[in-house]
C-alpha cells in the first residue's frame, strides 16, 4: 500500500488502522521511521514512494487504513486506503437432504470452511443450473433444491466455489439411495441408445448367419461336384467296351442339364436368342474301344433346333 507524494516535500507521515498507529515517519536529517511493536515484525516502510509493505498477511489486516501526510510548508493531507484480503477457498463439501411425499424434494448444500467472498455455482451434465420449474437456488447459490423428482434428476452434480484467489469444485452422485426414481435400470435417453445398439447387432448377426449358410451350401455343392467328377471310373459301369453311367451319375447329370435348361430359357426370354437344348445319351463308347465299335453305337450330345 502506498500514498503518492513527493518525499522531498514531506515532513511527517503517520499510518493508522482502527485508531491504532502503525508507523510514524519523520523526514528529518536521519529519515527515521518508528514502527509500533504489534507490526514491527511484519511491516516494512518504503520512503521512496511512501508505501507500507505488510508481510504474512491475514484476515485481521483487512480494513481501512488512514494516512496523514504533513508537508514542509505545513499543509496536511489525509488519504484513506481500503485493504481487502483474499483468502483462497478451501475444498467444498456437499450434504444431501430428502423430503418425503406428499411434497418430495431433494436439497443439496455446498459449504466451505474458509475463503474470502466465495461464489457458488452448480452444474449437471455439463450444463449450468439456474432457477426454473425443477431447480431452486438460494440467494448465494450455495443451496440447490430439486422438485418434481423423476429419473432425469439422477446423475452427477458439481458444486464450484471460487473467488479471485482460486477455484475448487466437488461432485455429488444422486442414486436410488436418495429416492426411488433412480432405481430404474435405464433413463429414457439411455434406453433409446440400448434399443439402437440391439437393433444394429441384430442386423449384423442376421447378415453373418446368411453369409455363413450361403458359404456352407457352396462348399457342399463343390464337394459333391468333386466327388462325382473325381470318381468317373467308379461312376460308370463298363459293358462290352461301352460305358453306361451309374444311377447316381445319371441323376447328377440330369440335374445339371435341367439347371442349364432353366438358365437357357431365361436367357432366351430376355435376349430373344434361339434356345439350344442338349440331349443326354444313355450309351457312350469307351475311348479305348472306339476303333473296334460299330459306328452305329456312337451318339453325341448336340443342340436340338
Short mmCIF file of C-alpha atoms in Angstrom, two decimals:
data_model
loop_
_atom_site.label_atom_id
_atom_site.label_comp_id
_atom_site.label_asym_id
_atom_site.label_seq_id
_atom_site.Cartn_x
_atom_site.Cartn_y
_atom_site.Cartn_z
CA UNK A 1 0.00 0.00 0.00
CA UNK A 2 1.19 3.47 -0.73
CA UNK A 3 0.30 7.15 -0.91
CA UNK A 4 1.75 9.27 -3.70
CA UNK A 5 3.59 12.39 -2.58
CA UNK A 6 6.96 13.91 -3.30
CA UNK A 7 9.19 12.62 -0.49
CA UNK A 8 11.34 15.76 -0.59
CA UNK A 9 8.34 17.93 0.36
CA UNK A 10 7.08 15.59 3.09
CA UNK A 11 7.75 16.40 6.70
CA UNK A 12 5.93 13.59 8.53
CA UNK A 13 3.79 10.57 7.65
CA UNK A 14 1.52 8.65 10.01
CA UNK A 15 -0.22 5.32 9.25
CA UNK A 16 -3.27 4.33 11.28
CA UNK A 17 -5.76 1.47 11.29
CA UNK A 18 -8.81 1.36 13.51
CA UNK A 19 -7.49 4.07 15.78
CA UNK A 20 -4.13 2.31 16.22
CA UNK A 21 -0.90 3.83 15.00
CA UNK A 22 1.15 1.53 12.80
CA UNK A 23 4.02 3.75 11.70
CA UNK A 24 5.39 7.26 12.18
CA UNK A 25 7.87 8.71 9.72
CA UNK A 26 9.78 11.97 10.16
CA UNK A 27 11.67 13.28 7.15
CA UNK A 28 14.49 14.89 9.07
CA UNK A 29 18.17 14.51 8.51
CA UNK A 30 18.20 10.91 9.73
CA UNK A 31 14.95 9.98 7.91
CA UNK A 32 13.96 7.75 10.78
CA UNK A 33 10.68 5.78 10.97
CA UNK A 34 9.03 4.22 14.01
CA UNK A 35 7.03 1.00 13.68
CA UNK A 36 4.88 0.06 16.65
CA UNK A 37 5.54 -3.34 18.29
CA UNK A 38 2.35 -5.00 17.05
CA UNK A 39 3.50 -4.62 13.45
CA UNK A 40 7.26 -4.42 13.88
CA UNK A 41 7.96 -7.95 12.67
CA UNK A 42 5.61 -7.74 9.69
CA UNK A 43 5.80 -4.17 8.33
CA UNK A 44 8.38 -2.52 6.13
CA UNK A 45 8.21 1.19 5.17
CA UNK A 46 9.49 2.29 1.75
CA UNK A 47 10.27 6.01 1.95
CA UNK A 48 10.91 6.48 -1.78
CA UNK A 49 7.21 6.12 -2.64
CA UNK A 50 5.62 6.36 0.83
CA UNK A 51 4.49 2.72 0.76
CA UNK A 52 3.79 0.27 3.54
CA UNK A 53 4.64 -3.39 2.89
CA UNK A 54 2.85 -5.92 5.13
CA UNK A 55 4.28 -9.42 5.42
CA UNK A 56 2.38 -12.58 6.46
CA UNK A 57 -0.94 -11.03 5.59
CA UNK A 58 -4.02 -12.33 7.44
CA UNK A 59 -7.70 -11.53 7.70
CA UNK A 60 -7.10 -9.19 10.65
CA UNK A 61 -5.12 -6.92 8.31
CA UNK A 62 -8.21 -6.30 6.19
CA UNK A 63 -9.90 -2.94 6.57
CA UNK A 64 -9.44 0.79 6.13
CA UNK A 65 -6.05 2.47 6.59
CA UNK A 66 -5.64 6.20 7.23
CA UNK A 67 -2.53 8.03 6.03
CA UNK A 68 -1.84 11.55 7.34
CA UNK A 69 0.86 13.43 5.42
CA UNK A 70 2.25 16.74 6.68
CA UNK A 71 4.19 18.76 4.14
CA UNK A 72 7.11 21.01 4.96
CA UNK A 73 5.01 24.04 4.17
CA UNK A 74 2.63 22.98 6.95
CA UNK A 75 -0.19 21.64 4.78
CA UNK A 76 -1.69 18.36 5.96
CA UNK A 77 -3.23 15.78 3.58
CA UNK A 78 -5.35 12.82 4.71
CA UNK A 79 -5.77 9.73 2.49
CA UNK A 80 -7.74 6.52 3.08
CA UNK A 81 -6.84 3.13 1.59
CA UNK A 82 -9.13 0.12 1.85
CA UNK A 83 -7.32 -3.22 2.03
CA UNK A 84 -9.13 -6.43 1.04
CA UNK A 85 -7.51 -9.71 1.98
CA UNK A 86 -8.34 -12.61 -0.35
CA UNK A 87 -8.18 -15.98 1.36
CA UNK A 88 -8.29 -18.92 -1.07
CA UNK A 89 -11.40 -21.05 -0.72
CA UNK A 90 -10.95 -24.48 0.78
CA UNK A 91 -12.26 -27.77 -0.61
CA UNK A 92 -16.09 -27.65 -0.58
CA UNK A 93 -18.36 -30.41 0.67
CA UNK A 94 -21.96 -31.30 -0.16
CA UNK A 95 -24.65 -32.54 2.19
CA UNK A 96 -27.85 -34.10 0.81
CA UNK A 97 -31.29 -33.99 2.40
CA UNK A 98 -34.51 -35.54 1.11
CA UNK A 99 -38.10 -34.70 1.87
CA UNK A 100 -40.72 -37.45 1.65
CA UNK A 101 -44.14 -37.25 -0.10
CA UNK A 102 -46.63 -35.68 -0.44
CA UNK A 103 -44.13 -32.93 -1.32
CA UNK A 104 -40.92 -34.78 -2.21
CA UNK A 105 -37.86 -32.60 -2.53
CA UNK A 106 -34.10 -33.07 -2.78
CA UNK A 107 -31.83 -30.44 -1.20
CA UNK A 108 -28.04 -30.18 -1.58
CA UNK A 109 -25.96 -27.76 0.49
CA UNK A 110 -22.46 -26.76 -0.64
CA UNK A 111 -20.18 -25.26 2.03
CA UNK A 112 -16.54 -24.27 2.55
CA UNK A 113 -14.63 -23.79 5.78
CA UNK A 114 -12.51 -20.84 4.62
CA UNK A 115 -12.39 -18.42 1.73
CA UNK A 116 -12.98 -14.76 1.04
CA UNK A 117 -16.22 -13.85 -0.73
CA UNK A 118 -16.88 -17.33 -2.16
CA UNK A 119 -19.16 -17.56 -5.18
CA UNK A 120 -21.12 -20.77 -5.74
CA UNK A 121 -22.44 -22.37 -8.92
CA UNK A 122 -23.99 -25.74 -9.83
CA UNK A 123 -23.69 -27.93 -12.92
CA UNK A 124 -25.23 -31.17 -14.15
CA UNK A 125 -24.48 -32.94 -17.44
CA UNK A 126 -22.10 -30.09 -18.38
CA UNK A 127 -24.90 -27.52 -18.05
CA UNK A 128 -25.06 -24.69 -15.53
CA UNK A 129 -28.18 -24.94 -13.39
CA UNK A 130 -30.41 -21.89 -12.97
CA UNK A 131 -33.71 -21.26 -11.25
CA UNK A 132 -36.56 -22.94 -13.15
CA UNK A 133 -39.56 -25.18 -12.53
CA UNK A 134 -37.39 -28.02 -11.27
CA UNK A 135 -34.29 -26.41 -9.75
CA UNK A 136 -34.37 -23.80 -6.99
CA UNK A 137 -31.22 -21.92 -5.93
CA UNK A 138 -30.67 -19.94 -2.76
CA UNK A 139 -29.66 -16.27 -2.89
CA UNK A 140 -25.93 -17.04 -2.76
CA UNK A 141 -26.41 -20.25 -4.84
CA UNK A 142 -24.85 -22.37 -2.12
CA UNK A 143 -28.04 -24.44 -1.77
CA UNK A 144 -29.73 -26.32 -4.61
CA UNK A 145 -33.29 -27.58 -4.24
CA UNK A 146 -34.78 -30.11 -6.69
CA UNK A 147 -38.52 -30.73 -7.02
CA UNK A 148 -40.61 -32.80 -9.46
CA UNK A 149 -38.37 -35.77 -8.76
CA UNK A 150 -38.07 -38.08 -11.78
CA UNK A 151 -35.37 -40.35 -13.14
CA UNK A 152 -33.90 -37.37 -15.04
CA UNK A 153 -32.84 -35.89 -11.70
CA UNK A 154 -30.45 -38.78 -11.08
CA UNK A 155 -26.81 -38.33 -12.00
CA UNK A 156 -23.75 -36.33 -11.01
CA UNK A 157 -23.94 -32.77 -9.71
CA UNK A 158 -20.94 -30.43 -9.46
CA UNK A 159 -20.63 -27.57 -6.97
CA UNK A 160 -17.98 -25.00 -7.92
CA UNK A 161 -16.68 -22.39 -5.47
CA UNK A 162 -14.37 -19.56 -6.49
CA UNK A 163 -13.00 -16.15 -5.66
CA UNK A 164 -10.25 -14.06 -7.30
CA UNK A 165 -7.70 -16.22 -5.50
CA UNK A 166 -8.67 -19.71 -6.69
CA UNK A 167 -11.45 -22.08 -7.79
CA UNK A 168 -12.35 -25.53 -6.44
CA UNK A 169 -15.21 -27.95 -7.01
CA UNK A 170 -16.74 -31.15 -5.68
CA UNK A 171 -19.06 -33.80 -7.17
CA UNK A 172 -22.17 -35.44 -5.73
CA UNK A 173 -23.78 -38.55 -7.25
CA UNK A 174 -27.55 -38.86 -6.77
CA UNK A 175 -28.67 -42.51 -6.85
CA UNK A 176 -31.51 -44.71 -5.59
CA UNK A 177 -30.10 -44.23 -2.10
CA UNK A 178 -31.64 -40.77 -2.18
CA UNK A 179 -35.00 -41.52 -3.86
CA UNK A 180 -36.64 -44.48 -5.59
CA UNK A 181 -36.92 -42.99 -9.08
CA UNK A 182 -33.19 -43.57 -9.50
CA UNK A 183 -33.68 -47.35 -9.15
CA UNK A 184 -34.87 -47.60 -12.77
CA UNK A 185 -32.25 -49.51 -14.80
CA UNK A 186 -32.15 -47.01 -17.64
CA UNK A 187 -33.14 -43.44 -18.13
CA UNK A 188 -35.12 -42.59 -21.30
CA UNK A 189 -32.06 -41.41 -23.20
CA UNK A 190 -30.08 -44.48 -22.16
CA UNK A 191 -32.97 -46.77 -23.12
CA UNK A 192 -33.06 -45.32 -26.65
CA UNK A 193 -29.32 -45.89 -27.04
CA UNK A 194 -29.66 -49.51 -25.89
CA UNK A 195 -32.51 -50.14 -28.37
CA UNK A 196 -30.44 -48.76 -31.26
CA UNK A 197 -27.41 -50.86 -30.28
CA UNK A 198 -29.51 -54.04 -30.04
CA UNK A 199 -31.10 -53.36 -33.43
CA UNK A 200 -27.69 -52.86 -35.08
CA UNK A 201 -26.36 -56.06 -33.51
CA UNK A 202 -29.40 -58.00 -34.75
CA UNK A 203 -28.86 -56.77 -38.31
CA UNK A 204 -25.16 -57.63 -38.20
CA UNK A 205 -25.96 -61.06 -36.75
CA UNK A 206 -28.55 -61.78 -39.47
CA UNK A 207 -26.08 -60.86 -42.20
CA UNK A 208 -23.40 -63.05 -40.64
CA UNK A 209 -25.78 -66.04 -40.43
CA UNK A 210 -26.91 -65.57 -44.03
CA UNK A 211 -23.33 -65.43 -45.31
CA UNK A 212 -22.38 -68.49 -43.27
CA UNK A 213 -25.29 -70.53 -44.65
CA UNK A 214 -24.52 -69.42 -48.19
CA UNK A 215 -20.86 -70.36 -47.83
CA UNK A 216 -21.81 -73.74 -46.35
CA UNK A 217 -24.10 -74.50 -49.29
CA UNK A 218 -21.40 -73.54 -51.79
CA UNK A 219 -18.89 -75.78 -50.05
CA UNK A 220 -21.30 -78.73 -50.02
CA UNK A 221 -22.12 -78.25 -53.69
CA UNK A 222 -18.45 -78.06 -54.60
CA UNK A 223 -17.74 -81.18 -52.55
CA UNK A 224 -20.48 -83.20 -54.32
CA UNK A 225 -19.26 -82.00 -57.69
CA UNK A 226 -15.71 -83.07 -56.93
CA UNK A 227 -16.87 -86.48 -55.72
CA UNK A 228 -18.79 -87.14 -58.95
CA UNK A 229 -16.06 -85.85 -61.26
CA UNK A 230 -13.09 -87.46 -59.49
CA UNK A 231 -14.79 -90.86 -59.38
CA UNK A 232 -15.52 -91.14 -63.10
CA UNK A 233 -14.27 -94.70 -63.34
CA UNK A 234 -16.43 -95.70 -60.35
CA UNK A 235 -19.50 -93.81 -61.52
CA UNK A 236 -19.60 -95.59 -64.88
CA UNK A 237 -20.01 -99.33 -65.33
CA UNK A 238 -18.28 -100.79 -68.42
CA UNK A 239 -20.26 -103.18 -70.63
CA UNK A 240 -18.63 -104.72 -73.77
CA UNK A 241 -16.33 -101.72 -74.10
CA UNK A 242 -19.29 -99.36 -73.83
CA UNK A 243 -19.64 -97.27 -70.66
CA UNK A 244 -23.02 -96.76 -69.09
CA UNK A 245 -23.44 -94.20 -66.36
CA UNK A 246 -24.42 -95.47 -62.96
CA UNK A 247 -27.77 -94.28 -61.48
CA UNK A 248 -26.00 -91.75 -59.24
CA UNK A 249 -24.08 -90.24 -62.19
CA UNK A 250 -27.19 -90.16 -64.35
CA UNK A 251 -29.18 -88.36 -61.69
CA UNK A 252 -26.39 -85.84 -61.16
CA UNK A 253 -26.04 -85.15 -64.89
CA UNK A 254 -29.78 -84.82 -65.35
CA UNK A 255 -29.88 -82.21 -62.58
CA UNK A 256 -27.07 -80.29 -64.25
CA UNK A 257 -28.85 -80.41 -67.62
CA UNK A 258 -32.10 -79.18 -66.05
CA UNK A 259 -30.27 -76.27 -64.43
CA UNK A 260 -28.66 -75.43 -67.77
CA UNK A 261 -32.05 -75.61 -69.50
CA UNK A 262 -33.56 -73.23 -66.95
CA UNK A 263 -30.76 -70.72 -67.46
CA UNK A 264 -31.07 -71.07 -71.26
CA UNK A 265 -34.84 -70.45 -71.14
CA UNK A 266 -34.36 -67.33 -69.02
CA UNK A 267 -31.66 -66.04 -71.37
CA UNK A 268 -33.85 -66.69 -74.42
CA UNK A 269 -36.85 -64.84 -72.98
CA UNK A 270 -34.75 -61.78 -72.14
CA UNK A 271 -32.42 -61.52 -75.13
CA UNK A 272 -34.58 -63.20 -77.79
CA UNK A 273 -31.85 -65.64 -78.78
CA UNK A 274 -32.55 -69.15 -80.13
CA UNK A 275 -32.99 -71.82 -77.47
CA UNK A 276 -30.46 -74.64 -77.60
CA UNK A 277 -31.25 -77.94 -75.87
CA UNK A 278 -28.85 -80.77 -75.23
CA UNK A 279 -29.71 -84.45 -75.18
CA UNK A 280 -28.20 -86.83 -72.68
CA UNK A 281 -27.15 -90.10 -74.38
CA UNK A 282 -27.54 -93.29 -72.40
CA UNK A 283 -24.64 -95.12 -74.05
CA UNK A 284 -21.19 -93.70 -74.68
CA UNK A 285 -18.48 -95.97 -76.05
CA UNK A 286 -15.28 -96.39 -74.12
CA UNK A 287 -12.40 -94.39 -75.56
CA UNK A 288 -10.13 -97.41 -75.59
CA UNK A 289 -12.63 -99.41 -77.66
CA UNK A 290 -13.73 -96.72 -80.09
CA UNK A 291 -11.79 -98.23 -83.00
CA UNK A 292 -13.49 -101.67 -82.51
CA UNK A 293 -17.04 -100.45 -82.19
CA UNK A 294 -19.59 -100.15 -84.90
CA UNK A 295 -20.28 -96.51 -85.86
CA UNK A 296 -23.95 -97.05 -85.06
CA UNK A 297 -23.02 -97.24 -81.41
CA UNK A 298 -21.77 -93.69 -81.48
CA UNK A 299 -24.01 -90.93 -80.24
CA UNK A 300 -23.26 -87.30 -79.48
CA UNK A 301 -24.67 -84.54 -77.36
CA UNK A 302 -25.84 -81.73 -79.55
CA UNK A 303 -28.37 -78.94 -79.84
CA UNK A 304 -31.96 -79.66 -80.71
CA UNK A 305 -33.16 -76.94 -83.07
#
